[in-house]
CSV table of N, CA and C in Angstrom, one decimal:
chain,number,residue,atom,x,y,z
A,1,MET,N,22.1,11.3,-23.7
A,1,MET,CA,20.9,10.5,-23.8
A,1,MET,C,20.7,9.7,-22.5
A,2,LYS,N,21.9,9.1,-22.0
A,2,LYS,CA,21.8,8.3,-20.8
A,2,LYS,C,21.3,9.1,-19.6
A,3,ALA,N,21.9,10.3,-19.5
A,3,ALA,CA,21.5,11.2,-18.4
A,3,ALA,C,20.0,11.6,-18.5
A,4,THR,N,19.5,11.8,-19.7
A,4,THR,CA,18.1,12.1,-19.8
A,4,THR,C,17.2,11.0,-19.3
A,5,LEU,N,17.6,9.8,-19.8
A,5,LEU,CA,16.8,8.6,-19.4
A,5,LEU,C,16.9,8.3,-17.9
A,6,THR,N,18.1,8.5,-17.3
A,6,THR,CA,18.3,8.4,-15.9
A,6,THR,C,17.4,9.4,-15.1
A,7,LEU,N,17.4,10.6,-15.5
A,7,LEU,CA,16.6,11.7,-14.9
A,7,LEU,C,15.1,11.4,-15.0
A,8,LEU,N,14.7,10.9,-16.2
A,8,LEU,CA,13.3,10.5,-16.4
A,8,LEU,C,12.9,9.4,-15.5
A,9,PHE,N,13.7,8.4,-15.4
A,9,PHE,CA,13.4,7.2,-14.5
A,9,PHE,C,13.4,7.7,-13.0
A,10,LEU,N,14.3,8.5,-12.6
A,10,LEU,CA,14.3,9.0,-11.2
A,10,LEU,C,13.1,9.8,-10.9
A,11,LEU,N,12.6,10.7,-11.9
A,11,LEU,CA,11.4,11.5,-11.7
A,11,LEU,C,10.2,10.6,-11.5
A,12,ILE,N,10.1,9.6,-12.4
A,12,ILE,CA,8.9,8.7,-12.3
A,12,ILE,C,9.0,7.9,-11.0
A,13,SER,N,10.2,7.4,-10.6
A,13,SER,CA,10.3,6.7,-9.3
A,13,SER,C,9.9,7.5,-8.1
A,14,LEU,N,10.4,8.7,-8.1
A,14,LEU,CA,10.1,9.6,-6.9
A,14,LEU,C,8.6,10.0,-6.9
A,15,THR,N,8.0,10.1,-8.0
A,15,THR,CA,6.6,10.5,-8.1
A,15,THR,C,5.8,9.3,-7.5
A,16,CYS,N,6.1,8.1,-7.9
A,16,CYS,CA,5.4,6.9,-7.4
A,16,CYS,C,5.6,6.7,-6.0
A,17,PHE,N,6.9,6.8,-5.6
A,17,PHE,CA,7.3,6.6,-4.2
A,17,PHE,C,6.6,7.6,-3.2
A,18,SER,N,6.5,8.8,-3.7
A,18,SER,CA,6.0,9.9,-2.8
A,18,SER,C,4.5,9.7,-2.4
A,19,GLN,N,3.8,8.8,-3.1
A,19,GLN,CA,2.4,8.6,-2.8
A,19,GLN,C,2.2,7.6,-1.6
A,20,ALA,N,3.3,6.9,-1.2
A,20,ALA,CA,3.2,6.0,-0.1
A,20,ALA,C,3.7,6.6,1.2
A,21,GLN,N,3.0,6.3,2.3
A,21,GLN,CA,3.4,6.8,3.6
A,21,GLN,C,3.4,5.6,4.6
A,22,TYR,N,4.3,5.6,5.6
A,22,TYR,CA,4.4,4.6,6.6
A,22,TYR,C,3.8,5.1,7.9
A,23,ILE,N,2.9,4.4,8.4
A,23,ILE,CA,2.2,4.8,9.7
A,23,ILE,C,2.3,3.6,10.7
A,24,CYS,N,2.2,4.0,12.0
A,24,CYS,CA,2.2,3.0,13.0
A,24,CYS,C,0.8,2.3,13.1
A,25,PRO,N,0.8,1.0,13.6
A,25,PRO,CA,-0.5,0.3,13.8
A,25,PRO,C,-1.4,1.1,14.7
A,26,GLY,N,-2.7,1.1,14.4
A,26,GLY,CA,-3.7,1.8,15.2
A,26,GLY,C,-3.9,3.3,14.7
A,27,SER,N,-3.1,3.8,13.8
A,27,SER,CA,-3.3,5.1,13.3
A,27,SER,C,-4.5,5.1,12.3
A,28,LYS,N,-5.2,6.2,12.3
A,28,LYS,CA,-6.4,6.4,11.4
A,28,LYS,C,-5.9,6.5,10.0
A,29,ILE,N,-6.5,5.8,9.1
A,29,ILE,CA,-6.1,5.9,7.7
A,29,ILE,C,-7.0,6.9,7.0
A,30,PRO,N,-6.4,7.9,6.4
A,30,PRO,CA,-7.3,9.0,5.8
A,30,PRO,C,-8.2,8.5,4.7
A,31,ASP,N,-9.3,9.2,4.5
A,31,ASP,CA,-10.2,8.9,3.4
A,31,ASP,C,-9.4,9.0,2.0
A,32,GLY,N,-9.7,8.0,1.1
A,32,GLY,CA,-9.0,8.0,-0.2
A,32,GLY,C,-7.7,7.3,-0.2
A,33,TRP,N,-7.3,6.7,1.0
A,33,TRP,CA,-6.0,6.0,1.1
A,33,TRP,C,-6.3,4.5,1.3
A,34,ILE,N,-5.4,3.6,0.8
A,34,ILE,CA,-5.6,2.2,1.0
A,34,ILE,C,-4.3,1.6,1.6
A,35,ILE,N,-4.4,0.5,2.2
A,35,ILE,CA,-3.2,-0.2,2.7
A,35,ILE,C,-2.6,-1.0,1.6
A,36,VAL,N,-1.3,-0.8,1.3
A,36,VAL,CA,-0.7,-1.5,0.2
A,36,VAL,C,0.4,-2.4,0.7
A,37,GLY,N,0.7,-2.4,2.0
A,37,GLY,CA,1.8,-3.3,2.5
A,37,GLY,C,2.0,-3.1,4.0
A,38,GLN,N,2.9,-3.9,4.5
A,38,GLN,CA,3.4,-3.8,5.9
A,38,GLN,C,4.9,-4.0,5.9
A,39,THR,N,5.6,-3.5,6.9
A,39,THR,CA,7.0,-3.7,7.1
A,39,THR,C,7.3,-3.6,8.6
A,40,PRO,N,8.3,-4.3,9.1
A,40,PRO,CA,8.7,-4.2,10.5
A,40,PRO,C,8.8,-2.8,11.0
A,41,CYS,N,8.4,-2.6,12.2
A,41,CYS,CA,8.4,-1.2,12.8
A,41,CYS,C,9.9,-0.8,13.2
A,42,GLY,N,10.7,-1.8,13.6
A,42,GLY,CA,12.1,-1.4,13.9
A,42,GLY,C,12.2,-0.5,15.1
A,43,GLY,N,11.3,-0.5,16.0
A,43,GLY,CA,11.3,0.3,17.2
A,43,GLY,C,10.7,1.7,17.0
A,44,GLN,N,10.2,2.0,15.8
A,44,GLN,CA,9.7,3.4,15.5
A,44,GLN,C,8.3,3.6,16.1
A,45,CYS,N,7.6,2.5,16.4
A,45,CYS,CA,6.2,2.7,16.9
A,45,CYS,C,6.1,2.3,18.4
A,46,GLY,N,7.2,2.4,19.1
A,46,GLY,CA,7.1,2.1,20.6
A,46,GLY,C,7.0,0.6,20.9
A,47,ASP,N,7.3,-0.3,19.9
A,47,ASP,CA,7.3,-1.7,20.1
A,47,ASP,C,8.3,-2.1,21.1
A,48,ARG,N,8.0,-3.1,21.9
A,48,ARG,CA,8.9,-3.7,23.0
A,48,ARG,C,9.6,-4.9,22.5
A,49,ALA,N,10.7,-5.2,23.2
A,49,ALA,CA,11.4,-6.4,22.8
A,49,ALA,C,10.5,-7.7,22.8
A,50,GLY,N,10.6,-8.5,21.8
A,50,GLY,CA,9.8,-9.7,21.7
A,50,GLY,C,8.5,-9.4,21.1
A,51,GLN,N,8.1,-8.2,20.9
A,51,GLN,CA,6.8,-7.9,20.3
A,51,GLN,C,6.9,-7.7,18.8
A,52,ILE,N,5.9,-8.3,18.1
A,52,ILE,CA,5.9,-8.2,16.7
A,52,ILE,C,5.1,-7.0,16.3
A,53,CYS,N,5.8,-6.1,15.6
A,53,CYS,CA,5.1,-4.8,15.2
A,53,CYS,C,5.4,-4.5,13.7
A,54,ASN,N,4.3,-4.3,13.0
A,54,ASN,CA,4.5,-4.0,11.6
A,54,ASN,C,3.9,-2.6,11.3
A,55,MET,N,4.7,-1.7,10.7
A,55,MET,CA,4.2,-0.4,10.2
A,55,MET,C,3.3,-0.7,9.0
A,56,ILE,N,2.3,0.1,8.8
A,56,ILE,CA,1.4,0.0,7.7
A,56,ILE,C,1.8,0.9,6.6
A,57,ILE,N,1.9,0.4,5.4
A,57,ILE,CA,2.2,1.3,4.3
A,57,ILE,C,0.9,1.6,3.6
A,58,ILE,N,0.6,2.9,3.5
A,58,ILE,CA,-0.6,3.4,2.9
A,58,ILE,C,-0.3,4.2,1.6
A,59,LYS,N,-1.3,4.3,0.7
A,59,LYS,CA,-1.1,5.0,-0.5
A,59,LYS,C,-2.4,5.8,-0.8
A,60,ASP,N,-2.1,7.0,-1.3
A,60,ASP,CA,-3.2,8.0,-1.6
A,60,ASP,C,-3.7,7.6,-3.1
A,61,ILE,N,-4.9,7.2,-3.2
A,61,ILE,CA,-5.4,6.9,-4.5
A,61,ILE,C,-6.6,7.8,-4.9
A,62,SER,N,-6.7,8.9,-4.1
A,62,SER,CA,-7.9,9.8,-4.4
A,62,SER,C,-7.8,10.5,-5.7
A,63,GLY,N,-6.6,10.7,-6.2
A,63,GLY,CA,-6.5,11.4,-7.5
A,63,GLY,C,-6.3,10.5,-8.7
A,64,ALA,N,-6.5,9.2,-8.5
A,64,ALA,CA,-6.3,8.3,-9.6
A,64,ALA,C,-7.3,8.5,-10.7
A,65,LYS,N,-6.9,8.2,-11.9
A,65,LYS,CA,-7.8,8.3,-13.1
A,65,LYS,C,-8.7,7.1,-13.2
A,66,VAL,N,-9.9,7.3,-13.9
A,66,VAL,CA,-10.8,6.2,-14.1
A,66,VAL,C,-10.1,5.1,-14.9
A,67,GLY,N,-10.3,3.9,-14.5
A,67,GLY,CA,-9.7,2.7,-15.2
A,67,GLY,C,-8.5,2.2,-14.5
A,68,VAL,N,-7.9,3.0,-13.6
A,68,VAL,CA,-6.7,2.6,-12.9
A,68,VAL,C,-7.0,1.4,-11.9
A,69,GLU,N,-6.1,0.4,-11.9
A,69,GLU,CA,-6.2,-0.6,-10.9
A,69,GLU,C,-5.2,-0.5,-9.8
A,70,GLU,N,-5.5,-0.8,-8.6
A,70,GLU,CA,-4.6,-0.8,-7.4
A,70,GLU,C,-4.7,-2.1,-6.7
A,71,SER,N,-3.7,-2.4,-5.9
A,71,SER,CA,-3.8,-3.6,-5.1
A,71,SER,C,-3.8,-3.2,-3.6
A,72,ALA,N,-4.9,-3.7,-2.9
A,72,ALA,CA,-5.1,-3.3,-1.5
A,72,ALA,C,-5.0,-4.5,-0.6
A,73,CYS,N,-4.3,-4.3,0.5
A,73,CYS,CA,-4.2,-5.4,1.5
A,73,CYS,C,-5.6,-5.6,2.2
A,74,PRO,N,-5.8,-6.8,2.8
A,74,PRO,CA,-7.0,-7.0,3.6
A,74,PRO,C,-7.1,-5.9,4.7
A,75,GLY,N,-8.3,-5.5,4.9
A,75,GLY,CA,-8.5,-4.5,6.0
A,75,GLY,C,-8.6,-3.1,5.4
A,76,SER,N,-8.3,-2.9,4.1
A,76,SER,CA,-8.4,-1.6,3.5
A,76,SER,C,-9.9,-1.3,3.3
A,77,GLN,N,-10.2,0.0,3.5
A,77,GLN,CA,-11.6,0.5,3.1
A,77,GLN,C,-11.5,0.8,1.7
A,78,ILE,N,-12.4,0.3,0.9
A,78,ILE,CA,-12.5,0.6,-0.5
A,78,ILE,C,-13.2,1.9,-0.7
A,79,PRO,N,-12.5,2.9,-1.3
A,79,PRO,CA,-13.1,4.2,-1.5
A,79,PRO,C,-14.3,4.2,-2.4
A,80,ASP,N,-15.2,5.2,-2.3
A,80,ASP,CA,-16.3,5.4,-3.2
A,80,ASP,C,-15.7,5.5,-4.6
A,81,GLY,N,-16.5,4.9,-5.6
A,81,GLY,CA,-16.1,5.0,-7.0
A,81,GLY,C,-15.1,3.8,-7.4
A,82,TRP,N,-14.7,3.0,-6.5
A,82,TRP,CA,-13.8,1.9,-6.7
A,82,TRP,C,-14.6,0.6,-6.5
A,83,VAL,N,-14.2,-0.5,-7.2
A,83,VAL,CA,-14.8,-1.8,-7.1
A,83,VAL,C,-13.7,-2.9,-7.1
A,84,ILE,N,-14.0,-4.0,-6.4
A,84,ILE,CA,-13.1,-5.1,-6.4
A,84,ILE,C,-13.3,-5.9,-7.7
A,85,VAL,N,-12.2,-6.1,-8.5
A,85,VAL,CA,-12.3,-6.8,-9.7
A,85,VAL,C,-11.7,-8.2,-9.7
A,86,ARG,N,-10.8,-8.5,-8.7
A,86,ARG,CA,-10.3,-9.8,-8.5
A,86,ARG,C,-9.5,-9.8,-7.2
A,87,GLN,N,-9.0,-11.0,-6.8
A,87,GLN,CA,-8.2,-11.2,-5.7
A,87,GLN,C,-6.9,-12.0,-6.1
A,88,GLU,N,-5.8,-11.7,-5.4
A,88,GLU,CA,-4.6,-12.3,-5.7
A,88,GLU,C,-3.9,-12.6,-4.4
A,89,PRO,N,-3.0,-13.6,-4.3
A,89,PRO,CA,-2.3,-13.9,-3.0
A,89,PRO,C,-1.4,-12.7,-2.6
A,90,CYS,N,-1.4,-12.5,-1.3
A,90,CYS,CA,-0.6,-11.4,-0.8
A,90,CYS,C,0.9,-11.5,-1.0
A,91,GLY,N,1.4,-12.8,-0.9
A,91,GLY,CA,2.8,-13.0,-1.1
A,91,GLY,C,3.7,-12.4,-0.1
A,92,GLY,N,3.2,-12.3,1.2
A,92,GLY,CA,4.0,-11.7,2.3
A,92,GLY,C,4.0,-10.2,2.4
A,93,GLN,N,3.4,-9.5,1.5
A,93,GLN,CA,3.5,-8.0,1.5
A,93,GLN,C,2.5,-7.4,2.4
A,94,CYS,N,1.5,-8.2,2.9
A,94,CYS,CA,0.5,-7.6,3.8
A,94,CYS,C,0.6,-8.0,5.2
A,95,GLY,N,1.8,-8.5,5.6
A,95,GLY,CA,2.1,-8.9,7.0
A,95,GLY,C,1.7,-10.3,7.2
A,96,ASP,N,1.3,-11.1,6.2
A,96,ASP,CA,0.9,-12.5,6.3
A,96,ASP,C,2.1,-13.3,6.6
A,97,ARG,N,1.9,-14.4,7.4
A,97,ARG,CA,3.0,-15.3,7.8
A,97,ARG,C,2.9,-16.6,7.1
A,98,ALA,N,3.9,-17.4,7.1
A,98,ALA,CA,3.9,-18.7,6.4
A,98,ALA,C,2.7,-19.5,6.9
A,99,GLY,N,2.0,-20.1,6.0
A,99,GLY,CA,0.9,-21.0,6.3
A,99,GLY,C,-0.4,-20.2,6.4
A,100,GLN,N,-0.4,-18.9,6.4
A,100,GLN,CA,-1.6,-18.0,6.6
A,100,GLN,C,-2.1,-17.7,5.2
A,101,VAL,N,-3.4,-17.8,5.0
A,101,VAL,CA,-4.0,-17.5,3.7
A,101,VAL,C,-4.3,-16.0,3.7
A,102,CYS,N,-3.8,-15.3,2.7
A,102,CYS,CA,-4.0,-13.9,2.6
A,102,CYS,C,-4.3,-13.5,1.1
A,103,ASN,N,-5.3,-12.8,0.8
A,103,ASN,CA,-5.6,-12.4,-0.5
A,103,ASN,C,-5.7,-10.9,-0.6
A,104,ARG,N,-5.0,-10.3,-1.5
A,104,ARG,CA,-5.1,-8.8,-1.8
A,104,ARG,C,-6.3,-8.6,-2.7
A,105,GLN,N,-6.9,-7.5,-2.5
A,105,GLN,CA,-8.0,-7.1,-3.4
A,105,GLN,C,-7.5,-6.2,-4.5
A,106,ILE,N,-7.7,-6.6,-5.7
A,106,ILE,CA,-7.4,-5.7,-6.8
A,106,ILE,C,-8.6,-4.9,-7.1
A,107,ILE,N,-8.5,-3.6,-7.0
A,107,ILE,CA,-9.6,-2.7,-7.1
A,107,ILE,C,-9.4,-1.8,-8.4
A,108,LYS,N,-10.5,-1.4,-8.9
A,108,LYS,CA,-10.5,-0.5,-10.1
A,108,LYS,C,-11.4,0.7,-10.0
A,109,LYS,N,-10.9,1.8,-10.4
A,109,LYS,CA,-11.7,3.1,-10.3
A,109,LYS,C,-12.7,3.1,-11.5
A,110,LEU,N,-13.9,3.2,-11.1
A,110,LEU,CA,-15.0,3.3,-12.2
A,110,LEU,C,-15.5,4.7,-12.4
A,111,LYS,N,-15.4,5.6,-11.4
A,111,LYS,CA,-15.9,6.9,-11.6
A,111,LYS,C,-15.1,7.9,-10.8
């Protein structure tokens, strides 16, 4: 039973994780994808010493079902069929720094 639950959890986790991709700043974000976070580049994007560089975390929401809500960082293009239903604080997930006001857009698929 434990093994079955563990495998089920692993399958669900991998499915959710596989939808996110990490891209370098300045990369074109494909249609149907939104920005869901940022993380330090760690030298992967050609950043130089002393330069602050954040990789952009994007998620494909093109196959989402009607009624699903997603959280998008500022700067995300809201895909057709989606609307903003509310805003929430970014909480540091969108590259915001201490003292900076940042609100994530909670979007919902209508059609």
